[in-house]
C-alpha cells in the first residue's frame, strides 16, 4: 500500500511492481487509467477521503463524484479495494474532533455503499486511533508512531503497552544568525 502523495511519475513503477496506490487526487486516477489501458483486469486502489486533516484526500462530494465516474467505466480499469481517511488530532484528550471525523467517514462509507461500492478494506485508525478510538477500528488499522516504539499521549497510554524505541534521531545547532523582519531565510526566498 503506497500511502504517500502519488505523483504522475510514480504511476509506472506502481503498476510495474503491482503496488496498491492510495489515491488522494482525482487526476491521478485518470492518469493511472490511461497507463493501464488496455488492461483487462481491474487494478486495485484505495481512495482517501479528507474528513478534517486537510492534508491529502478528496472532499466527500468530490470522492463520491469520482466513484460514480469509476463505476461507469467499461471495462472497469480500477477496483476500489479500500477507503480510508486520516485523523487530525486522535491523541488529544478531547475526542470531539476525532469523533466528528469518524462520524463523517462512516457517513461517507454509507454513501459509497448506496452507489454500490463496498470495498473489503476500510481504515482510518493511526496509533492514537488504535489506543483511544475503538470505533475507528474498521477492518484495518495503521500503526505509525507505535512502529517506532513510541506511544501517542504517553501519559495515558495503557500500562500494558510495552513499546521500546527502535531508533534515535539526533542533531545539533550548526549556526545561529540574527535577521531583520522581512529578510530572506533559506531556499526559495522564504
PDB file of C-alpha atoms in Angstrom, residues 34-185:
ATOM      1  CA  UNK A  34      -4.510   5.970 -19.185  1.00  0.00           C
ATOM      2  CA  UNK A  35      -1.423   3.922 -18.284  1.00  0.00           C
ATOM      3  CA  UNK A  36      -3.497   0.803 -17.585  1.00  0.00           C
ATOM      4  CA  UNK A  37      -5.287   0.835 -20.953  1.00  0.00           C
ATOM      5  CA  UNK A  38      -5.971  -1.789 -22.411  1.00  0.00           C
ATOM      6  CA  UNK A  39      -5.515  -3.898 -19.257  1.00  0.00           C
ATOM      7  CA  UNK A  40      -8.283  -6.460 -18.780  1.00  0.00           C
ATOM      8  CA  UNK A  41      -8.140  -6.975 -15.003  1.00  0.00           C
ATOM      9  CA  UNK A  42      -9.012  -4.084 -12.673  1.00  0.00           C
ATOM     10  CA  UNK A  43      -6.079  -2.539 -10.803  1.00  0.00           C
ATOM     11  CA  UNK A  44      -6.652  -2.206  -7.011  1.00  0.00           C
ATOM     12  CA  UNK A  45      -6.658   1.247  -5.440  1.00  0.00           C
ATOM     13  CA  UNK A  46      -7.576   2.763  -2.082  1.00  0.00           C
ATOM     14  CA  UNK A  47      -9.413   6.082  -2.133  1.00  0.00           C
ATOM     15  CA  UNK A  48      -8.532   8.632   0.554  1.00  0.00           C
ATOM     16  CA  UNK A  49     -11.285  10.904   1.849  1.00  0.00           C
ATOM     17  CA  UNK A  50     -10.451  14.088   3.742  1.00  0.00           C
ATOM     18  CA  UNK A  51     -12.532  14.202   6.908  1.00  0.00           C
ATOM     19  CA  UNK A  52     -10.738  17.065   8.613  1.00  0.00           C
ATOM     20  CA  UNK A  53      -6.942  16.826   8.438  1.00  0.00           C
ATOM     21  CA  UNK A  54      -6.913  18.869   5.194  1.00  0.00           C
ATOM     22  CA  UNK A  55      -3.636  17.441   4.011  1.00  0.00           C
ATOM     23  CA  UNK A  56      -4.241  14.649   1.493  1.00  0.00           C
ATOM     24  CA  UNK A  57      -7.549  13.244   0.308  1.00  0.00           C
ATOM     25  CA  UNK A  58     -10.640  14.174  -1.640  1.00  0.00           C
ATOM     26  CA  UNK A  59     -13.545  16.072  -0.142  1.00  0.00           C
ATOM     27  CA  UNK A  60     -16.507  13.731   0.282  1.00  0.00           C
ATOM     28  CA  UNK A  61     -18.520  15.257  -2.582  1.00  0.00           C
ATOM     29  CA  UNK A  62     -15.527  15.012  -4.928  1.00  0.00           C
ATOM     30  CA  UNK A  63     -14.849  11.422  -3.814  1.00  0.00           C
ATOM     31  CA  UNK A  64     -18.481  10.402  -4.466  1.00  0.00           C
ATOM     32  CA  UNK A  65     -18.333  12.021  -7.892  1.00  0.00           C
ATOM     33  CA  UNK A  66     -15.120  10.124  -8.668  1.00  0.00           C
ATOM     34  CA  UNK A  67     -16.658   6.841  -7.507  1.00  0.00           C
ATOM     35  CA  UNK A  68     -19.646   7.458  -9.778  1.00  0.00           C
ATOM     36  CA  UNK A  69     -17.312   8.068 -12.737  1.00  0.00           C
ATOM     37  CA  UNK A  70     -15.252   4.976 -11.970  1.00  0.00           C
ATOM     38  CA  UNK A  71     -18.362   2.808 -11.731  1.00  0.00           C
ATOM     39  CA  UNK A  72     -19.421   3.941 -15.211  1.00  0.00           C
ATOM     40  CA  UNK A  73     -16.197   2.726 -16.856  1.00  0.00           C
ATOM     41  CA  UNK A  74     -16.364  -0.340 -19.022  1.00  0.00           C
ATOM     42  CA  UNK A  75     -14.205  -2.240 -18.623  1.00  0.00           C
ATOM     43  CA  UNK A  76     -13.542  -1.283 -15.008  1.00  0.00           C
ATOM     44  CA  UNK A  77      -9.866  -0.320 -15.094  1.00  0.00           C
ATOM     45  CA  UNK A  78      -9.619   0.072 -11.324  1.00  0.00           C
ATOM     46  CA  UNK A  79     -11.083  -1.773  -8.352  1.00  0.00           C
ATOM     47  CA  UNK A  80     -11.869   0.171  -5.193  1.00  0.00           C
ATOM     48  CA  UNK A  81     -10.153  -2.188  -2.764  1.00  0.00           C
ATOM     49  CA  UNK A  82     -10.234   0.255   0.146  1.00  0.00           C
ATOM     50  CA  UNK A  83     -11.494   3.539   1.531  1.00  0.00           C
ATOM     51  CA  UNK A  84      -9.527   5.477   4.116  1.00  0.00           C
ATOM     52  CA  UNK A  85      -9.180   8.716   5.978  1.00  0.00           C
ATOM     53  CA  UNK A  86      -6.617  10.135   8.390  1.00  0.00           C
ATOM     54  CA  UNK A  87      -7.036  11.635  11.844  1.00  0.00           C
ATOM     55  CA  UNK A  88      -6.015  15.201  12.572  1.00  0.00           C
ATOM     56  CA  UNK A  89      -5.863  15.005  16.373  1.00  0.00           C
ATOM     57  CA  UNK A  90      -6.619  11.488  17.651  1.00  0.00           C
ATOM     58  CA  UNK A  91      -4.185  11.783  20.547  1.00  0.00           C
ATOM     59  CA  UNK A  92      -5.998  14.796  22.029  1.00  0.00           C
ATOM     60  CA  UNK A  93      -7.720  14.021  25.334  1.00  0.00           C
ATOM     61  CA  UNK A  94     -10.724  15.910  23.994  1.00  0.00           C
ATOM     62  CA  UNK A  95     -12.147  13.463  21.429  1.00  0.00           C
ATOM     63  CA  UNK A  96     -14.516  15.976  19.794  1.00  0.00           C
ATOM     64  CA  UNK A  97     -12.663  16.467  16.509  1.00  0.00           C
ATOM     65  CA  UNK A  98     -11.813  12.766  16.199  1.00  0.00           C
ATOM     66  CA  UNK A  99     -15.433  11.787  16.798  1.00  0.00           C
ATOM     67  CA  UNK A 100     -16.541  14.258  14.111  1.00  0.00           C
ATOM     68  CA  UNK A 101     -14.039  12.700  11.695  1.00  0.00           C
ATOM     69  CA  UNK A 102     -15.215   9.168  12.488  1.00  0.00           C
ATOM     70  CA  UNK A 103     -18.850  10.171  12.008  1.00  0.00           C
ATOM     71  CA  UNK A 104     -18.036  11.910   8.713  1.00  0.00           C
ATOM     72  CA  UNK A 105     -16.091   8.911   7.398  1.00  0.00           C
ATOM     73  CA  UNK A 106     -18.801   6.426   8.394  1.00  0.00           C
ATOM     74  CA  UNK A 107     -21.375   8.618   6.623  1.00  0.00           C
ATOM     75  CA  UNK A 108     -19.165   8.613   3.519  1.00  0.00           C
ATOM     76  CA  UNK A 109     -18.899   4.818   3.641  1.00  0.00           C
ATOM     77  CA  UNK A 110     -22.709   4.613   3.754  1.00  0.00           C
ATOM     78  CA  UNK A 111     -22.965   6.934   0.744  1.00  0.00           C
ATOM     79  CA  UNK A 112     -20.428   4.824  -1.147  1.00  0.00           C
ATOM     80  CA  UNK A 113     -22.445   1.695  -0.361  1.00  0.00           C
ATOM     81  CA  UNK A 114     -25.542   3.380  -1.794  1.00  0.00           C
ATOM     82  CA  UNK A 115     -23.591   3.769  -5.034  1.00  0.00           C
ATOM     83  CA  UNK A 116     -22.757   0.065  -4.946  1.00  0.00           C
ATOM     84  CA  UNK A 117     -19.174   0.466  -3.700  1.00  0.00           C
ATOM     85  CA  UNK A 118     -18.401  -1.931  -0.856  1.00  0.00           C
ATOM     86  CA  UNK A 119     -14.636  -2.265  -0.628  1.00  0.00           C
ATOM     87  CA  UNK A 120     -13.287  -5.044   1.580  1.00  0.00           C
ATOM     88  CA  UNK A 121     -10.834  -2.744   3.369  1.00  0.00           C
ATOM     89  CA  UNK A 122     -11.818   0.333   5.402  1.00  0.00           C
ATOM     90  CA  UNK A 123      -9.264   2.144   7.535  1.00  0.00           C
ATOM     91  CA  UNK A 124      -8.598   5.359   9.407  1.00  0.00           C
ATOM     92  CA  UNK A 125      -7.086   4.496  12.811  1.00  0.00           C
ATOM     93  CA  UNK A 126      -3.493   5.571  13.362  1.00  0.00           C
ATOM     94  CA  UNK A 127      -1.568   4.719  16.558  1.00  0.00           C
ATOM     95  CA  UNK A 128      -3.711   7.031  18.695  1.00  0.00           C
ATOM     96  CA  UNK A 129      -6.843   5.738  16.977  1.00  0.00           C
ATOM     97  CA  UNK A 130      -5.816   2.182  17.827  1.00  0.00           C
ATOM     98  CA  UNK A 131      -5.379   3.026  21.502  1.00  0.00           C
ATOM     99  CA  UNK A 132      -8.144   5.543  22.166  1.00  0.00           C
ATOM    100  CA  UNK A 133     -10.838   5.237  19.476  1.00  0.00           C
ATOM    101  CA  UNK A 134     -12.057   1.646  19.047  1.00  0.00           C
ATOM    102  CA  UNK A 135     -14.949   2.758  16.837  1.00  0.00           C
ATOM    103  CA  UNK A 136     -12.314   3.622  14.230  1.00  0.00           C
ATOM    104  CA  UNK A 137     -11.059   0.012  14.019  1.00  0.00           C
ATOM    105  CA  UNK A 138     -12.900  -0.555  10.774  1.00  0.00           C
ATOM    106  CA  UNK A 139     -11.140  -3.596   9.400  1.00  0.00           C
ATOM    107  CA  UNK A 140      -7.574  -2.376   9.170  1.00  0.00           C
ATOM    108  CA  UNK A 141      -5.508  -0.091  11.379  1.00  0.00           C
ATOM    109  CA  UNK A 142      -2.315   1.778  10.566  1.00  0.00           C
ATOM    110  CA  UNK A 143       0.102   1.977  13.474  1.00  0.00           C
ATOM    111  CA  UNK A 144       2.626   4.665  12.705  1.00  0.00           C
ATOM    112  CA  UNK A 145       4.304   6.102  15.764  1.00  0.00           C
ATOM    113  CA  UNK A 146       3.920   2.784  17.596  1.00  0.00           C
ATOM    114  CA  UNK A 147       6.014   1.013  14.946  1.00  0.00           C
ATOM    115  CA  UNK A 148       8.921   3.153  16.080  1.00  0.00           C
ATOM    116  CA  UNK A 149       8.347   2.248  19.720  1.00  0.00           C
ATOM    117  CA  UNK A 150       6.523   5.382  20.839  1.00  0.00           C
ATOM    118  CA  UNK A 151       3.031   5.690  22.235  1.00  0.00           C
ATOM    119  CA  UNK A 152       0.852   8.682  21.415  1.00  0.00           C
ATOM    120  CA  UNK A 153      -0.242  10.563  24.512  1.00  0.00           C
ATOM    121  CA  UNK A 154       2.319   8.752  26.661  1.00  0.00           C
ATOM    122  CA  UNK A 155       0.775   9.819  29.956  1.00  0.00           C
ATOM    123  CA  UNK A 156      -2.499   7.998  29.312  1.00  0.00           C
ATOM    124  CA  UNK A 157      -1.452   5.084  27.115  1.00  0.00           C
ATOM    125  CA  UNK A 158      -2.230   1.657  28.584  1.00  0.00           C
ATOM    126  CA  UNK A 159       0.379   0.453  31.073  1.00  0.00           C
ATOM    127  CA  UNK A 160       0.301  -2.958  29.399  1.00  0.00           C
ATOM    128  CA  UNK A 161       1.628  -1.344  26.240  1.00  0.00           C
ATOM    129  CA  UNK A 162       5.321  -2.149  26.332  1.00  0.00           C
ATOM    130  CA  UNK A 163       6.885  -0.279  23.473  1.00  0.00           C
ATOM    131  CA  UNK A 164      10.602   0.260  23.095  1.00  0.00           C
ATOM    132  CA  UNK A 165      12.075   2.929  20.824  1.00  0.00           C
ATOM    133  CA  UNK A 166      13.733   1.348  17.788  1.00  0.00           C
ATOM    134  CA  UNK A 167      15.736   4.385  16.730  1.00  0.00           C
ATOM    135  CA  UNK A 168      17.043   7.714  17.848  1.00  0.00           C
ATOM    136  CA  UNK A 169      17.386  10.894  15.850  1.00  0.00           C
ATOM    137  CA  UNK A 170      19.924  13.475  16.944  1.00  0.00           C
ATOM    138  CA  UNK A 171      21.138  16.738  15.552  1.00  0.00           C
ATOM    139  CA  UNK A 172      22.991  19.839  16.642  1.00  0.00           C
ATOM    140  CA  UNK A 173      22.649  23.561  16.084  1.00  0.00           C
ATOM    141  CA  UNK A 174      25.137  24.376  13.339  1.00  0.00           C
ATOM    142  CA  UNK A 175      24.695  28.123  13.194  1.00  0.00           C
ATOM    143  CA  UNK A 176      22.663  30.904  14.745  1.00  0.00           C
ATOM    144  CA  UNK A 177      22.084  34.116  12.878  1.00  0.00           C
ATOM    145  CA  UNK A 178      20.110  37.281  13.637  1.00  0.00           C
ATOM    146  CA  UNK A 179      17.962  38.720  10.838  1.00  0.00           C
ATOM    147  CA  UNK A 180      15.760  41.741  10.451  1.00  0.00           C
ATOM    148  CA  UNK A 181      11.991  41.265   9.894  1.00  0.00           C
ATOM    149  CA  UNK A 182      11.302  40.541   6.237  1.00  0.00           C
ATOM    150  CA  UNK A 183      14.803  39.269   5.390  1.00  0.00           C
ATOM    151  CA  UNK A 184      15.007  36.090   3.323  1.00  0.00           C
ATOM    152  CA  UNK A 185      15.797  32.789   5.057  1.00  0.00           C
TER     153      UNK A 185
END
